[in-house]
Coordinates of C-alpha atoms and ligand atoms in Angstrom, one line a residue:
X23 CA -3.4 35.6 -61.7
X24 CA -1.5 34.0 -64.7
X25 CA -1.0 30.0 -64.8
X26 CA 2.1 28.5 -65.2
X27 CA 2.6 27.3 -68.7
X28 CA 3.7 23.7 -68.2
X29 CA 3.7 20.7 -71.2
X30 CA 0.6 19.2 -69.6
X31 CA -1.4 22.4 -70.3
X32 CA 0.2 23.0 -74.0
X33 CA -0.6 19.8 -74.5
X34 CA -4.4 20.0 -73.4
X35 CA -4.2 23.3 -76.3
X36 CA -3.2 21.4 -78.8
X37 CA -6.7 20.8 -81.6
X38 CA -8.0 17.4 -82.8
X39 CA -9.1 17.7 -86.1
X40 CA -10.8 14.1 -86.7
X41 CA -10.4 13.5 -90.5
X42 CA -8.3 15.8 -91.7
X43 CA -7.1 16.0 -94.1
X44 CA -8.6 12.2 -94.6
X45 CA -11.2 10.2 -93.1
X46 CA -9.4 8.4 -90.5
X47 CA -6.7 10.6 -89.1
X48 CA -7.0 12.5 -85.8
X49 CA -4.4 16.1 -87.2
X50 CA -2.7 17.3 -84.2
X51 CA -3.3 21.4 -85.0
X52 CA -0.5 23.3 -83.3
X53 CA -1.7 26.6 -84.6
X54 CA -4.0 26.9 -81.5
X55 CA -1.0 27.3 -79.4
X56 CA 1.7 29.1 -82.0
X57 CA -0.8 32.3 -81.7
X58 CA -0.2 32.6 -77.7
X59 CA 3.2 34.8 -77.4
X60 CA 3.9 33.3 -74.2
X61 CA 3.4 29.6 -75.6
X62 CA 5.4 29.6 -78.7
X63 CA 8.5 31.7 -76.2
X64 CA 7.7 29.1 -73.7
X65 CA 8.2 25.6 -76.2
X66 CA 11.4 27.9 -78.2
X67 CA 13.2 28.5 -74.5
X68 CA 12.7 25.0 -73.8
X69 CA 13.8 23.6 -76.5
X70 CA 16.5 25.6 -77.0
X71 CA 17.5 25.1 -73.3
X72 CA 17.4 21.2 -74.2
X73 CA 20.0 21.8 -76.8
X74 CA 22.4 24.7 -75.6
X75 CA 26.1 23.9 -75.6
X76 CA 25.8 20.9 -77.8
X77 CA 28.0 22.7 -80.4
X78 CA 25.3 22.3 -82.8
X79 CA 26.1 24.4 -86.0
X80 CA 22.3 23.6 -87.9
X81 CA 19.2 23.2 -87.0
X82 CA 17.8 21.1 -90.3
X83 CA 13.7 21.1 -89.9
X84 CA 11.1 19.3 -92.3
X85 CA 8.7 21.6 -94.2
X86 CA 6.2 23.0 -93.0
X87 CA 5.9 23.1 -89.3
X88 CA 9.2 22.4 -88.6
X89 CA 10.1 25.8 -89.7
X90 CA 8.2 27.7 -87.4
X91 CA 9.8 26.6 -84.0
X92 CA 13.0 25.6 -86.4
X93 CA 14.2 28.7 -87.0
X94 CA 13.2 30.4 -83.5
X95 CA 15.4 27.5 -81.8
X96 CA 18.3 28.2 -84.4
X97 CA 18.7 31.7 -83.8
X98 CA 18.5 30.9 -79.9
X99 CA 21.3 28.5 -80.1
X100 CA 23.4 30.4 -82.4
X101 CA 23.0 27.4 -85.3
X102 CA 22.3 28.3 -89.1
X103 CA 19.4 26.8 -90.2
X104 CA 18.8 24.4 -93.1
X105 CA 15.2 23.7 -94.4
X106 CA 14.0 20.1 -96.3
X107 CA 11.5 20.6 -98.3
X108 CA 8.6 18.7 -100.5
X109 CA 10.0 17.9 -104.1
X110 CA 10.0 20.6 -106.7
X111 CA 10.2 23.6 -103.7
X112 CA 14.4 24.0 -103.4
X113 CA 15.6 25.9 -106.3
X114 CA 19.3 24.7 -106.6
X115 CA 21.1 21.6 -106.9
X116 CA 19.9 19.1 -104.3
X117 CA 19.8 15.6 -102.9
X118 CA 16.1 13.9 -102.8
X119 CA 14.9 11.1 -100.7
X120 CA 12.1 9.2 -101.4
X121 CA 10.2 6.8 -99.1
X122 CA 6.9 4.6 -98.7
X123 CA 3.6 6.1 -97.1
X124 CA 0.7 3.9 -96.5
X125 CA 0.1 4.3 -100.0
X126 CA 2.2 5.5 -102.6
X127 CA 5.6 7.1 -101.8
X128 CA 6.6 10.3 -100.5
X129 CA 10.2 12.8 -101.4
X130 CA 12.0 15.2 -99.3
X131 CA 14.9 17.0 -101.2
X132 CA 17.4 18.9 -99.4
X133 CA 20.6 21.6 -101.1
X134 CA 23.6 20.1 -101.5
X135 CA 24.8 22.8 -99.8
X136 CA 23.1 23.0 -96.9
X137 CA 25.6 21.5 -94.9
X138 CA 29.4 20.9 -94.7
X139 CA 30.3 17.3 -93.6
X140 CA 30.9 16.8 -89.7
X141 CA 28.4 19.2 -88.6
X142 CA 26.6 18.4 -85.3
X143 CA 22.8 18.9 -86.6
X144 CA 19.6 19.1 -84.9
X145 CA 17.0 17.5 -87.0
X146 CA 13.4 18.8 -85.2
X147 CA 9.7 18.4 -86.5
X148 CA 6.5 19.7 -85.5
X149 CA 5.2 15.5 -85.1
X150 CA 6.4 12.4 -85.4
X151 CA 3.6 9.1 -86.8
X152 CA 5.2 6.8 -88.0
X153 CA 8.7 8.0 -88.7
X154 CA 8.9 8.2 -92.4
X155 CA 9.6 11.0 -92.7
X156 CA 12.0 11.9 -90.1
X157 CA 14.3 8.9 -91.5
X158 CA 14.0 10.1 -94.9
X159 CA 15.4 13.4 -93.3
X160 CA 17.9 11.5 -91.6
X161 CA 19.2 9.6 -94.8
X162 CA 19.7 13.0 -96.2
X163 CA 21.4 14.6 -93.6
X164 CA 24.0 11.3 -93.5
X165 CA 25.2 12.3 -97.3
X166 CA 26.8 15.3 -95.4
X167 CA 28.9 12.7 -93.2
X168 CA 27.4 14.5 -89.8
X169 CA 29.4 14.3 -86.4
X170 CA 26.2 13.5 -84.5
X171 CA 22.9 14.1 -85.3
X172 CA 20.2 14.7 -82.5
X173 CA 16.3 14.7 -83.2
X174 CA 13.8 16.4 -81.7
X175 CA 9.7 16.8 -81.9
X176 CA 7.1 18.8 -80.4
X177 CA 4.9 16.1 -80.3
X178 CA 4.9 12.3 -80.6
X179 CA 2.3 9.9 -81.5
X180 CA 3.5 7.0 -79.3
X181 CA 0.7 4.5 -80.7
X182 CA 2.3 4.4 -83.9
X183 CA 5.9 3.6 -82.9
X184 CA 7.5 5.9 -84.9
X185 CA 10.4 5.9 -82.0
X186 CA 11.3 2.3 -83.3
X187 CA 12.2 3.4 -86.7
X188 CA 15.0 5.8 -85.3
X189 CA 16.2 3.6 -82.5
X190 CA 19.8 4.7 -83.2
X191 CA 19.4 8.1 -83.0
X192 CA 18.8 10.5 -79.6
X193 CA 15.3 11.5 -80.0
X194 CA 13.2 14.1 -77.6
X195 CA 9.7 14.8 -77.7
X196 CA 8.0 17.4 -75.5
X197 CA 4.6 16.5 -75.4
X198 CA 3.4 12.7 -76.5
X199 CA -0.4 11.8 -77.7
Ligands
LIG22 P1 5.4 10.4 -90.3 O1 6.3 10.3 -91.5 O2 4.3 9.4 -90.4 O3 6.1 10.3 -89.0 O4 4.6 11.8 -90.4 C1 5.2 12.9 -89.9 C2 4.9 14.1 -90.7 O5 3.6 14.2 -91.1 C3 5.2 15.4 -89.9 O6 5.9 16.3 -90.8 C4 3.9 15.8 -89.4 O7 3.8 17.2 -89.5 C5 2.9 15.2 -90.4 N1 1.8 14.4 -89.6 C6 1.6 13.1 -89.7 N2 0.5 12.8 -88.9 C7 0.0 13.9 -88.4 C8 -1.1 14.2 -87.5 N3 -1.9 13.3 -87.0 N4 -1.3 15.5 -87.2 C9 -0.4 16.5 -87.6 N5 0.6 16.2 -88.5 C10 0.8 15.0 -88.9

């Protein structure tokens, strides 16, 4: 018999890694599901289903695991497909955010011409923690004037609130931890 994927059981898939990739943080590895064919189509459809007929035109993702469902969602949703990346990655001219970390700071960079103003974007990420780095992507998406920006994540870290830093913005997450 096959069992019905549903969130609960992706979620139970989903690896701890206690202190990786420092002492102290429990790493939510999404690899253990991403190798399943049937997961990875499963969490694609639904996302994609969650964002059909939105008239998104890009699907903006944070490197690195943002990409990998990122791209799968764009092409399903018939949205180009813009990538932020860590500083020094992006090979033409670019605008760079940079925000604070627990300690020491952090830079996302993005093309100047990933985007034309008044796109409708669909910012996703594997996790959100605290929300850093989602509202660093954020600020870089708004020097592209956006019509509306949505944001979605496979999983969220409720303990750590990272939902209050983007209180403005219409957030999903599939699966919280
Ligand atoms: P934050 O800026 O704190 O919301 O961190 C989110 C970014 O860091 C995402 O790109 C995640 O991939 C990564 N990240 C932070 N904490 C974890 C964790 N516990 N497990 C896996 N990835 C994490």
């Amino acid at each position: 018999m096959i069992e019905q994927i549903t969130l609960e059981s992706i979620k139970e898939q989903i690896r701890n890694v206690p202190d990786f990739p420092k002492p102290g943080i429990q790493f939510k590895d999404i690899t253990t599901i991403l190798k399943e064919p049937e997961l990875f189509n499963y969490l694609v459809d639904t996302i994609s289903e969650m964002y059909q007929g939105l008239n998104i035109t890009k699907v903006v993702c944070i490197e690195s695991r943002g990409f990998i469902l990122g791209g799968a969602i764009a092409s399903k949703i018939g949205a180009g497909f813009a990538p932020i990346r860590k500083p020094g990655k992006l090979p033409a001219a670019k605008f760079t955010r940079t925000y604070t970390l627990e300690y020491g700071t952090e830079s996302v960079e993005i093309h100047k011409d990933a985007l034309e103003n008044g796109e409708t974007v669909l910012l996703h990420d594997d996790l959100l923690a605290t929300g850093g780095t989602a509202l660093a992507g954020i600020a870089l998406l708004n020097y592209f004037r956006p019509k509306k920006i949505y944001v979605n994540f496979l999983c969220e870290l409720d303990f750590l609130k990272g939902r209050e830093k983007l209180k403005s913005y219409e957030i999903t997450s599939l699966i919280h931890l």
